Coordinates of C-alpha atoms and ligand atoms in Angstrom, one line a residue:
X1 CA -12.0 45.0 11.8
X2 CA -9.9 42.9 9.5
X3 CA -10.9 39.3 9.6
X4 CA -8.2 37.2 11.1
X5 CA -6.3 34.8 8.8
X6 CA -7.5 31.2 9.2
X7 CA -5.7 29.0 11.6
X8 CA -6.1 25.6 10.0
X9 CA -5.3 22.9 12.6
X10 CA -7.3 20.1 10.9
X11 CA -4.3 18.4 9.5
X12 CA -0.7 18.9 8.4
X13 CA -1.8 17.9 4.9
X14 CA -3.0 21.5 4.4
X15 CA 0.5 22.8 4.2
X16 CA 1.5 24.6 1.0
X17 CA 4.8 24.2 -0.8
X18 CA 7.5 26.6 0.1
X19 CA 8.9 29.2 -2.4
X20 CA 12.0 27.1 -2.7
X21 CA 9.8 24.1 -3.7
X22 CA 7.9 26.1 -6.3
X23 CA 11.3 27.1 -7.8
X24 CA 12.5 23.5 -7.7
X25 CA 9.4 22.5 -9.6
X26 CA 9.8 25.1 -12.3
X27 CA 13.5 24.2 -12.9
X28 CA 13.4 20.4 -12.6
X29 CA 14.9 18.3 -15.4
X30 CA 12.1 16.0 -16.6
X31 CA 11.6 12.8 -18.5
X32 CA 9.2 9.8 -18.7
X33 CA 9.4 8.0 -15.3
X34 CA 7.5 5.0 -16.5
X35 CA 10.6 4.5 -18.7
X36 CA 12.7 5.3 -15.7
X37 CA 13.9 8.4 -17.6
X38 CA 13.1 11.2 -15.2
X39 CA 16.4 12.3 -13.8
X40 CA 14.9 14.2 -10.9
X41 CA 12.8 11.2 -9.8
X42 CA 15.9 9.0 -10.0
X43 CA 17.9 11.5 -7.9
X44 CA 15.1 11.8 -5.4
X45 CA 14.6 8.0 -5.1
X46 CA 18.3 7.5 -4.5
X47 CA 18.4 10.2 -1.9
X48 CA 15.4 8.7 -0.1
X49 CA 16.9 5.2 -0.1
X50 CA 20.2 6.5 1.3
X51 CA 18.4 8.5 4.0
X52 CA 16.7 5.4 5.3
X53 CA 19.7 3.1 4.9
X54 CA 17.8 0.9 2.4
X55 CA 18.7 -0.2 -1.2
X56 CA 15.9 1.5 -3.1
X57 CA 12.9 3.8 -3.0
X58 CA 9.8 4.4 -5.1
X59 CA 7.8 7.7 -5.5
X60 CA 4.1 7.2 -5.4
X61 CA 1.1 9.5 -5.5
X62 CA -0.3 9.1 -2.0
X63 CA 0.2 7.4 1.3
X64 CA -2.9 5.3 0.8
X65 CA -1.5 4.0 -2.5
X66 CA 1.9 3.4 -0.8
X67 CA 0.3 1.2 1.9
X68 CA -1.7 -0.7 -0.7
X69 CA 1.3 -1.3 -3.0
X70 CA 3.3 -2.5 -0.1
X71 CA 0.7 -5.0 1.1
X72 CA 0.1 -6.3 -2.5
X73 CA 3.9 -6.6 -3.0
X74 CA 4.6 -8.3 0.4
X75 CA 1.5 -10.6 0.5
X76 CA -0.6 -12.8 -1.8
X77 CA -4.4 -12.8 -2.0
X78 CA -6.0 -14.4 1.0
X79 CA -3.1 -13.7 3.4
X80 CA -3.7 -12.5 6.9
X81 CA -2.3 -9.1 7.8
X82 CA -1.6 -8.1 11.5
X83 CA -2.7 -4.5 12.0
X84 CA -2.9 -2.3 15.1
X85 CA -6.7 -1.8 15.8
X86 CA -6.6 2.0 15.3
X87 CA -4.3 1.9 12.3
X88 CA -4.7 4.2 9.3
X89 CA -4.7 1.2 7.0
X90 CA -7.7 -0.2 8.8
X91 CA -9.7 3.0 9.4
X92 CA -9.0 5.4 6.6
X93 CA -8.1 3.6 3.4
X94 CA -11.5 2.6 2.2
X95 CA -10.8 -1.0 3.0
X96 CA -8.5 -1.3 0.0
X97 CA -6.5 -4.1 1.6
X98 CA -9.7 -6.3 1.3
X99 CA -11.5 -4.7 -1.6
X100 CA -8.5 -4.6 -3.9
X101 CA -5.7 -6.7 -2.4
X102 CA -7.9 -9.6 -1.2
X103 CA -6.2 -9.5 2.3
X104 CA -7.7 -10.4 5.6
X105 CA -7.0 -7.9 8.4
X106 CA -6.4 -9.2 11.9
X107 CA -6.5 -6.5 14.5
X108 CA -4.5 -6.2 17.7
X109 CA -5.4 -3.5 20.2
X110 CA -2.7 -1.5 21.9
X111 CA -2.7 1.2 24.5
X112 CA -0.7 3.8 22.6
X113 CA -0.1 2.4 19.2
X114 CA 3.0 0.1 19.8
X115 CA 2.7 -3.6 20.1
X116 CA 4.5 -5.2 23.1
X117 CA 6.7 -8.2 22.6
X118 CA 4.6 -10.7 24.7
X119 CA 1.3 -9.3 23.5
X120 CA 2.3 -9.6 19.9
X121 CA 3.8 -13.1 20.3
X122 CA 0.6 -14.2 21.9
X123 CA -1.6 -12.7 19.2
X124 CA 0.3 -14.4 16.4
X125 CA -1.8 -17.2 15.1
X126 CA 0.1 -20.4 14.5
X127 CA 0.0 -22.4 11.3
X128 CA -3.3 -24.2 11.3
X129 CA -5.5 -25.6 8.5
X130 CA -8.4 -23.4 9.6
X131 CA -6.5 -20.1 9.5
X132 CA -5.4 -17.9 6.7
X133 CA -1.7 -17.8 6.1
X134 CA -0.1 -14.9 8.0
X135 CA 2.4 -12.9 6.0
X136 CA 3.1 -9.5 7.6
X137 CA 2.9 -7.2 10.6
X138 CA 2.3 -3.5 10.0
X139 CA 3.3 -0.8 12.5
X140 CA 2.3 2.8 12.3
X141 CA 4.9 5.4 13.3
X142 CA 3.9 8.0 14.5
X143 CA 0.5 6.6 15.2
X144 CA -2.2 8.9 13.8
X145 CA -5.3 7.9 15.7
X146 CA -3.5 7.4 19.0
X147 CA -2.5 11.1 18.7
X148 CA 0.9 11.1 17.0
X149 CA 2.5 8.7 19.5
X150 CA 5.9 7.3 18.8
X151 CA 7.0 3.7 18.4
X152 CA 10.6 3.8 19.7
X153 CA 13.6 1.9 18.3
X154 CA 13.6 -0.6 21.2
X155 CA 9.9 -1.2 20.7
X156 CA 10.5 -1.7 16.9
X157 CA 13.4 -4.1 17.7
X158 CA 11.1 -6.2 19.9
X159 CA 8.4 -6.2 17.2
X160 CA 10.9 -7.2 14.6
X161 CA 12.1 -10.1 16.8
X162 CA 8.5 -11.4 16.9
X163 CA 8.3 -11.0 13.1
X164 CA 11.5 -13.0 12.7
X165 CA 10.4 -15.7 15.2
X166 CA 7.3 -16.2 13.1
X167 CA 8.7 -15.8 9.6
X168 CA 6.6 -12.7 9.1
X169 CA 7.6 -9.5 7.2
X170 CA 7.5 -6.2 9.0
X171 CA 6.2 -3.1 7.3
X172 CA 6.0 0.4 8.7
X173 CA 3.4 3.0 7.8
X174 CA 5.7 5.9 8.5
X175 CA 3.6 8.7 7.0
X176 CA 5.1 10.9 9.8
X177 CA 8.3 8.9 10.5
X178 CA 10.4 12.1 10.5
X179 CA 8.2 13.5 13.3
X180 CA 9.2 10.4 15.3
X181 CA 12.9 10.8 14.5
X182 CA 12.9 14.5 15.4
X183 CA 11.0 13.9 18.6
X184 CA 13.4 11.1 19.6
X185 CA 16.4 13.2 18.4
X186 CA 17.7 10.1 16.5
X187 CA 18.6 9.4 13.0
X188 CA 15.6 8.0 11.0
X189 CA 17.7 4.9 10.3
X190 CA 17.5 4.0 14.0
X191 CA 13.8 3.4 13.2
X192 CA 14.0 2.1 9.6
X193 CA 16.6 -0.6 10.3
X194 CA 14.1 -2.8 12.1
X195 CA 11.6 -3.0 9.3
X196 CA 11.8 -4.7 5.9
X197 CA 10.1 -1.8 4.1
X198 CA 8.2 1.4 4.9
X199 CA 6.5 4.4 3.5
X200 CA 6.7 8.1 4.4
X201 CA 4.7 11.0 3.3
X202 CA 6.0 14.1 1.5
X203 CA 2.7 15.9 1.7
X204 CA 2.2 16.3 5.4
X205 CA 4.7 18.1 7.7
X206 CA 7.3 18.1 5.0
X207 CA 5.0 20.5 3.0
X208 CA 5.2 19.0 -0.5
X209 CA 2.1 19.3 -2.6
X210 CA 1.9 15.6 -3.5
X211 CA 3.6 12.3 -2.8
X212 CA 4.6 9.5 -0.6
X213 CA 7.6 7.2 -0.9
X214 CA 8.1 3.4 -0.4
X215 CA 11.6 2.4 0.8
X216 CA 13.1 -1.1 0.9
X217 CA 15.2 -3.7 -0.8
X218 CA 15.9 -3.5 -4.5
X219 CA 13.8 -6.6 -5.2
X220 CA 10.9 -5.2 -3.1
X221 CA 11.0 -1.9 -5.0
X222 CA 11.2 -3.6 -8.4
X223 CA 8.1 -5.6 -7.6
X224 CA 6.4 -2.5 -6.1
X225 CA 7.1 -0.5 -9.3
X226 CA 5.0 -3.1 -11.2
X227 CA 2.3 -3.1 -8.5
X228 CA 2.2 0.7 -8.7
X229 CA 1.6 0.4 -12.5
X230 CA -1.3 -2.0 -12.1
X231 CA -3.0 0.4 -9.7
X232 CA -2.6 3.2 -12.2
X233 CA 0.1 5.0 -10.3
X234 CA 2.8 5.0 -13.0
X235 CA 3.6 8.6 -13.6
X236 CA 5.3 10.3 -16.5
X237 CA 7.1 13.6 -15.8
X238 CA 7.0 13.0 -12.1
X239 CA 10.1 15.1 -11.5
X240 CA 7.7 17.9 -10.7
X241 CA 6.7 15.9 -7.7
X242 CA 10.2 14.7 -6.9
X243 CA 11.8 18.1 -7.1
X244 CA 10.0 19.5 -4.0
X245 CA 10.7 16.1 -2.4
X246 CA 14.4 16.7 -2.6
X247 CA 13.9 20.1 -1.0
X248 CA 11.9 18.4 1.7
X249 CA 14.5 15.8 2.5
X250 CA 17.3 18.3 2.5
X251 CA 15.8 21.2 4.3
X252 CA 12.4 20.6 5.9
X253 CA 13.0 17.9 8.5
X254 CA 14.7 19.8 11.4
X255 CA 11.9 22.4 11.5
X256 CA 9.4 19.7 12.5
X257 CA 10.7 20.5 16.0
X258 CA 8.8 23.8 15.9
X259 CA 5.5 21.9 15.2
X260 CA 6.2 19.7 18.2
X261 CA 6.9 22.7 20.5
X262 CA 3.7 24.4 19.2
X263 CA 1.7 21.2 19.9
X264 CA 3.1 20.9 23.4
X265 CA 2.2 24.5 24.2
X266 CA -1.2 24.1 22.6
X267 CA -1.9 21.0 24.7
X268 CA -0.7 22.5 27.9
X269 CA -2.8 25.6 27.3
X270 CA -5.9 23.7 26.5
X271 CA -5.4 21.4 29.4
X272 CA -6.0 24.4 31.8
X273 CA -9.4 25.1 30.3
X274 CA -12.6 24.0 32.0
X275 CA -14.2 21.0 30.2
X276 CA -11.2 19.9 28.2
X277 CA -9.5 16.6 29.0
X278 CA -6.1 15.9 27.5
X279 CA -3.6 13.2 28.3
X280 CA -0.4 15.2 28.0
X281 CA 1.8 12.2 27.9
X282 CA 0.4 11.3 24.5
X283 CA 1.3 14.7 23.0
X284 CA 4.7 13.5 21.7
X285 CA 4.8 15.0 18.2
X286 CA 2.6 17.4 16.2
X287 CA -0.9 16.0 17.0
X288 CA -3.1 17.1 19.9
X289 CA -6.3 15.2 20.6
X290 CA -8.7 16.0 23.5
X291 CA -12.1 15.3 24.8
X292 CA -14.6 18.1 25.5
X293 CA -17.1 17.6 28.3
X294 CA -20.5 17.1 26.5
X295 CA -22.3 18.6 29.5
X296 CA -20.5 21.9 28.8
X297 CA -20.6 21.9 25.0
X298 CA -21.4 19.5 22.2
X299 CA -18.3 18.6 20.1
X300 CA -19.7 19.8 16.8
X301 CA -20.8 23.0 18.3
X302 CA -17.4 23.6 19.8
X303 CA -15.8 23.0 16.4
X304 CA -18.3 25.3 14.7
X305 CA -17.7 28.1 17.3
X306 CA -14.0 27.8 16.7
X307 CA -14.6 28.0 13.0
X308 CA -16.6 31.2 13.3
X309 CA -13.4 32.7 14.8
X310 CA -11.4 31.3 11.9
X311 CA -9.9 28.4 13.8
X312 CA -10.3 25.0 12.2
X313 CA -10.2 21.7 14.1
X314 CA -11.2 18.2 13.2
X315 CA -13.6 15.8 14.9
X316 CA -11.8 12.4 15.1
X317 CA -14.5 10.5 17.1
X318 CA -17.5 11.4 19.2
X319 CA -16.2 14.0 21.7
X320 CA -12.6 13.5 20.4
X321 CA -11.2 16.6 18.8
X322 CA -8.0 16.8 16.9
X323 CA -5.6 19.7 16.2
X324 CA -2.4 19.3 14.2
X325 CA 0.4 21.8 14.1
X326 CA 2.4 22.3 11.0
X327 CA 4.5 24.7 8.8
X328 CA 2.7 28.1 8.9
X329 CA 1.3 27.8 12.3
X330 CA 3.0 30.2 14.7
X331 CA 3.4 30.6 18.4
X332 CA 0.9 33.5 18.2
X333 CA -1.6 31.2 16.4
X334 CA -1.3 28.8 19.3
X335 CA -1.9 31.5 21.9
X336 CA -4.9 32.8 19.9
X337 CA -6.4 29.3 19.7
X338 CA -6.1 28.7 23.4
X339 CA -7.7 32.1 24.1
X340 CA -10.6 31.6 21.8
X341 CA -11.2 28.0 23.1
X342 CA -11.2 29.5 26.6
X343 CA -13.8 32.0 25.7
X344 CA -16.1 29.4 24.1
X345 CA -15.9 27.2 27.2
X346 CA -16.3 29.9 29.8
Ligands
PLP401 C1 -2.1 10.4 6.0 C2 -1.7 9.0 6.3 C3 -1.8 8.0 5.4 C4 -2.3 8.2 4.0 O1 -1.7 9.2 3.2 P1 -2.5 9.9 2.0 O2 -1.4 10.6 1.3 O3 -3.5 10.9 2.7 O4 -3.2 8.9 1.2 C5 -1.4 6.8 5.7 N1 -1.0 6.5 7.0 C6 -1.0 7.4 8.0 C7 -0.5 7.1 9.3 C8 -1.4 8.7 7.7 O5 -1.4 9.6 8.6

């Protein structure tokens, strides 16, 4: 029997560029972007800024670097940064905000990733000789570790009100911001208008091979360009990265809906299986997280049995398994995944 092609649900970062992206890469007009002379990068950055209703944008190599650049640009060493307790910046970026930027993280726990107005207002530390100076609030949208949950425009508005009340900046780690916009069926500007600056990823659901983008005011982006340089992120003929980015912004956003439908079907199917616990209300975009009952099967054993059937899932925490839908994952793949999981658990 022919071995089944791998169904890789570990992350949407595994997506490969489309044929159209490959063609865009091979035909892109190039120049030296450190001299601001790459026409494709300039076109892409203008397009990205317009898309978000902001003045300017900056192409950077990764989401991790985008977040670090933003923090270093918005804050000064020793400042306090308000972060959601499960945020990607806190969990998965090697502590760069402290190790490199000299910043002090202050965590606020939330139920599903979005700060509430009162909760946030109460958590803000007033000016006091004993405290570091607070400079920024970071929101994550969609929220990765909470399972791809959305921070809505009205929640963002409330958060931005708290930021204004306290003279703090508001930054959005919007690695998957287009997933939020598509799930809400709103323009991405309904989300971006509430924040001072934000980043989004090209290399996740949008299928580009490389890249993230910072978006904000002209003065923010000018400073960020310099911060990118000090971190070694100045790139030369970066049009090869920007060219598929243009394809992504023009063509790849509406199809995220398919990923959301697949995630919903996957979650509903898994929820019927013995030993799997899923909170379906948290399956709002393309991420499905669930617990397996350890008395039935150990989490790592479950993942390795799936892998033997060419289905890859990720272990997020003890007993917390994550599956992410993306370009290239079909309805049939979802059905196969539910069927195989059912067999392993029966
Ligand atoms: C993936 C991700 C990042 C980091 O992006 P990389 O390109 O992998 O460095 C940052 N924030 C969130 C919410 C992410 O999901």
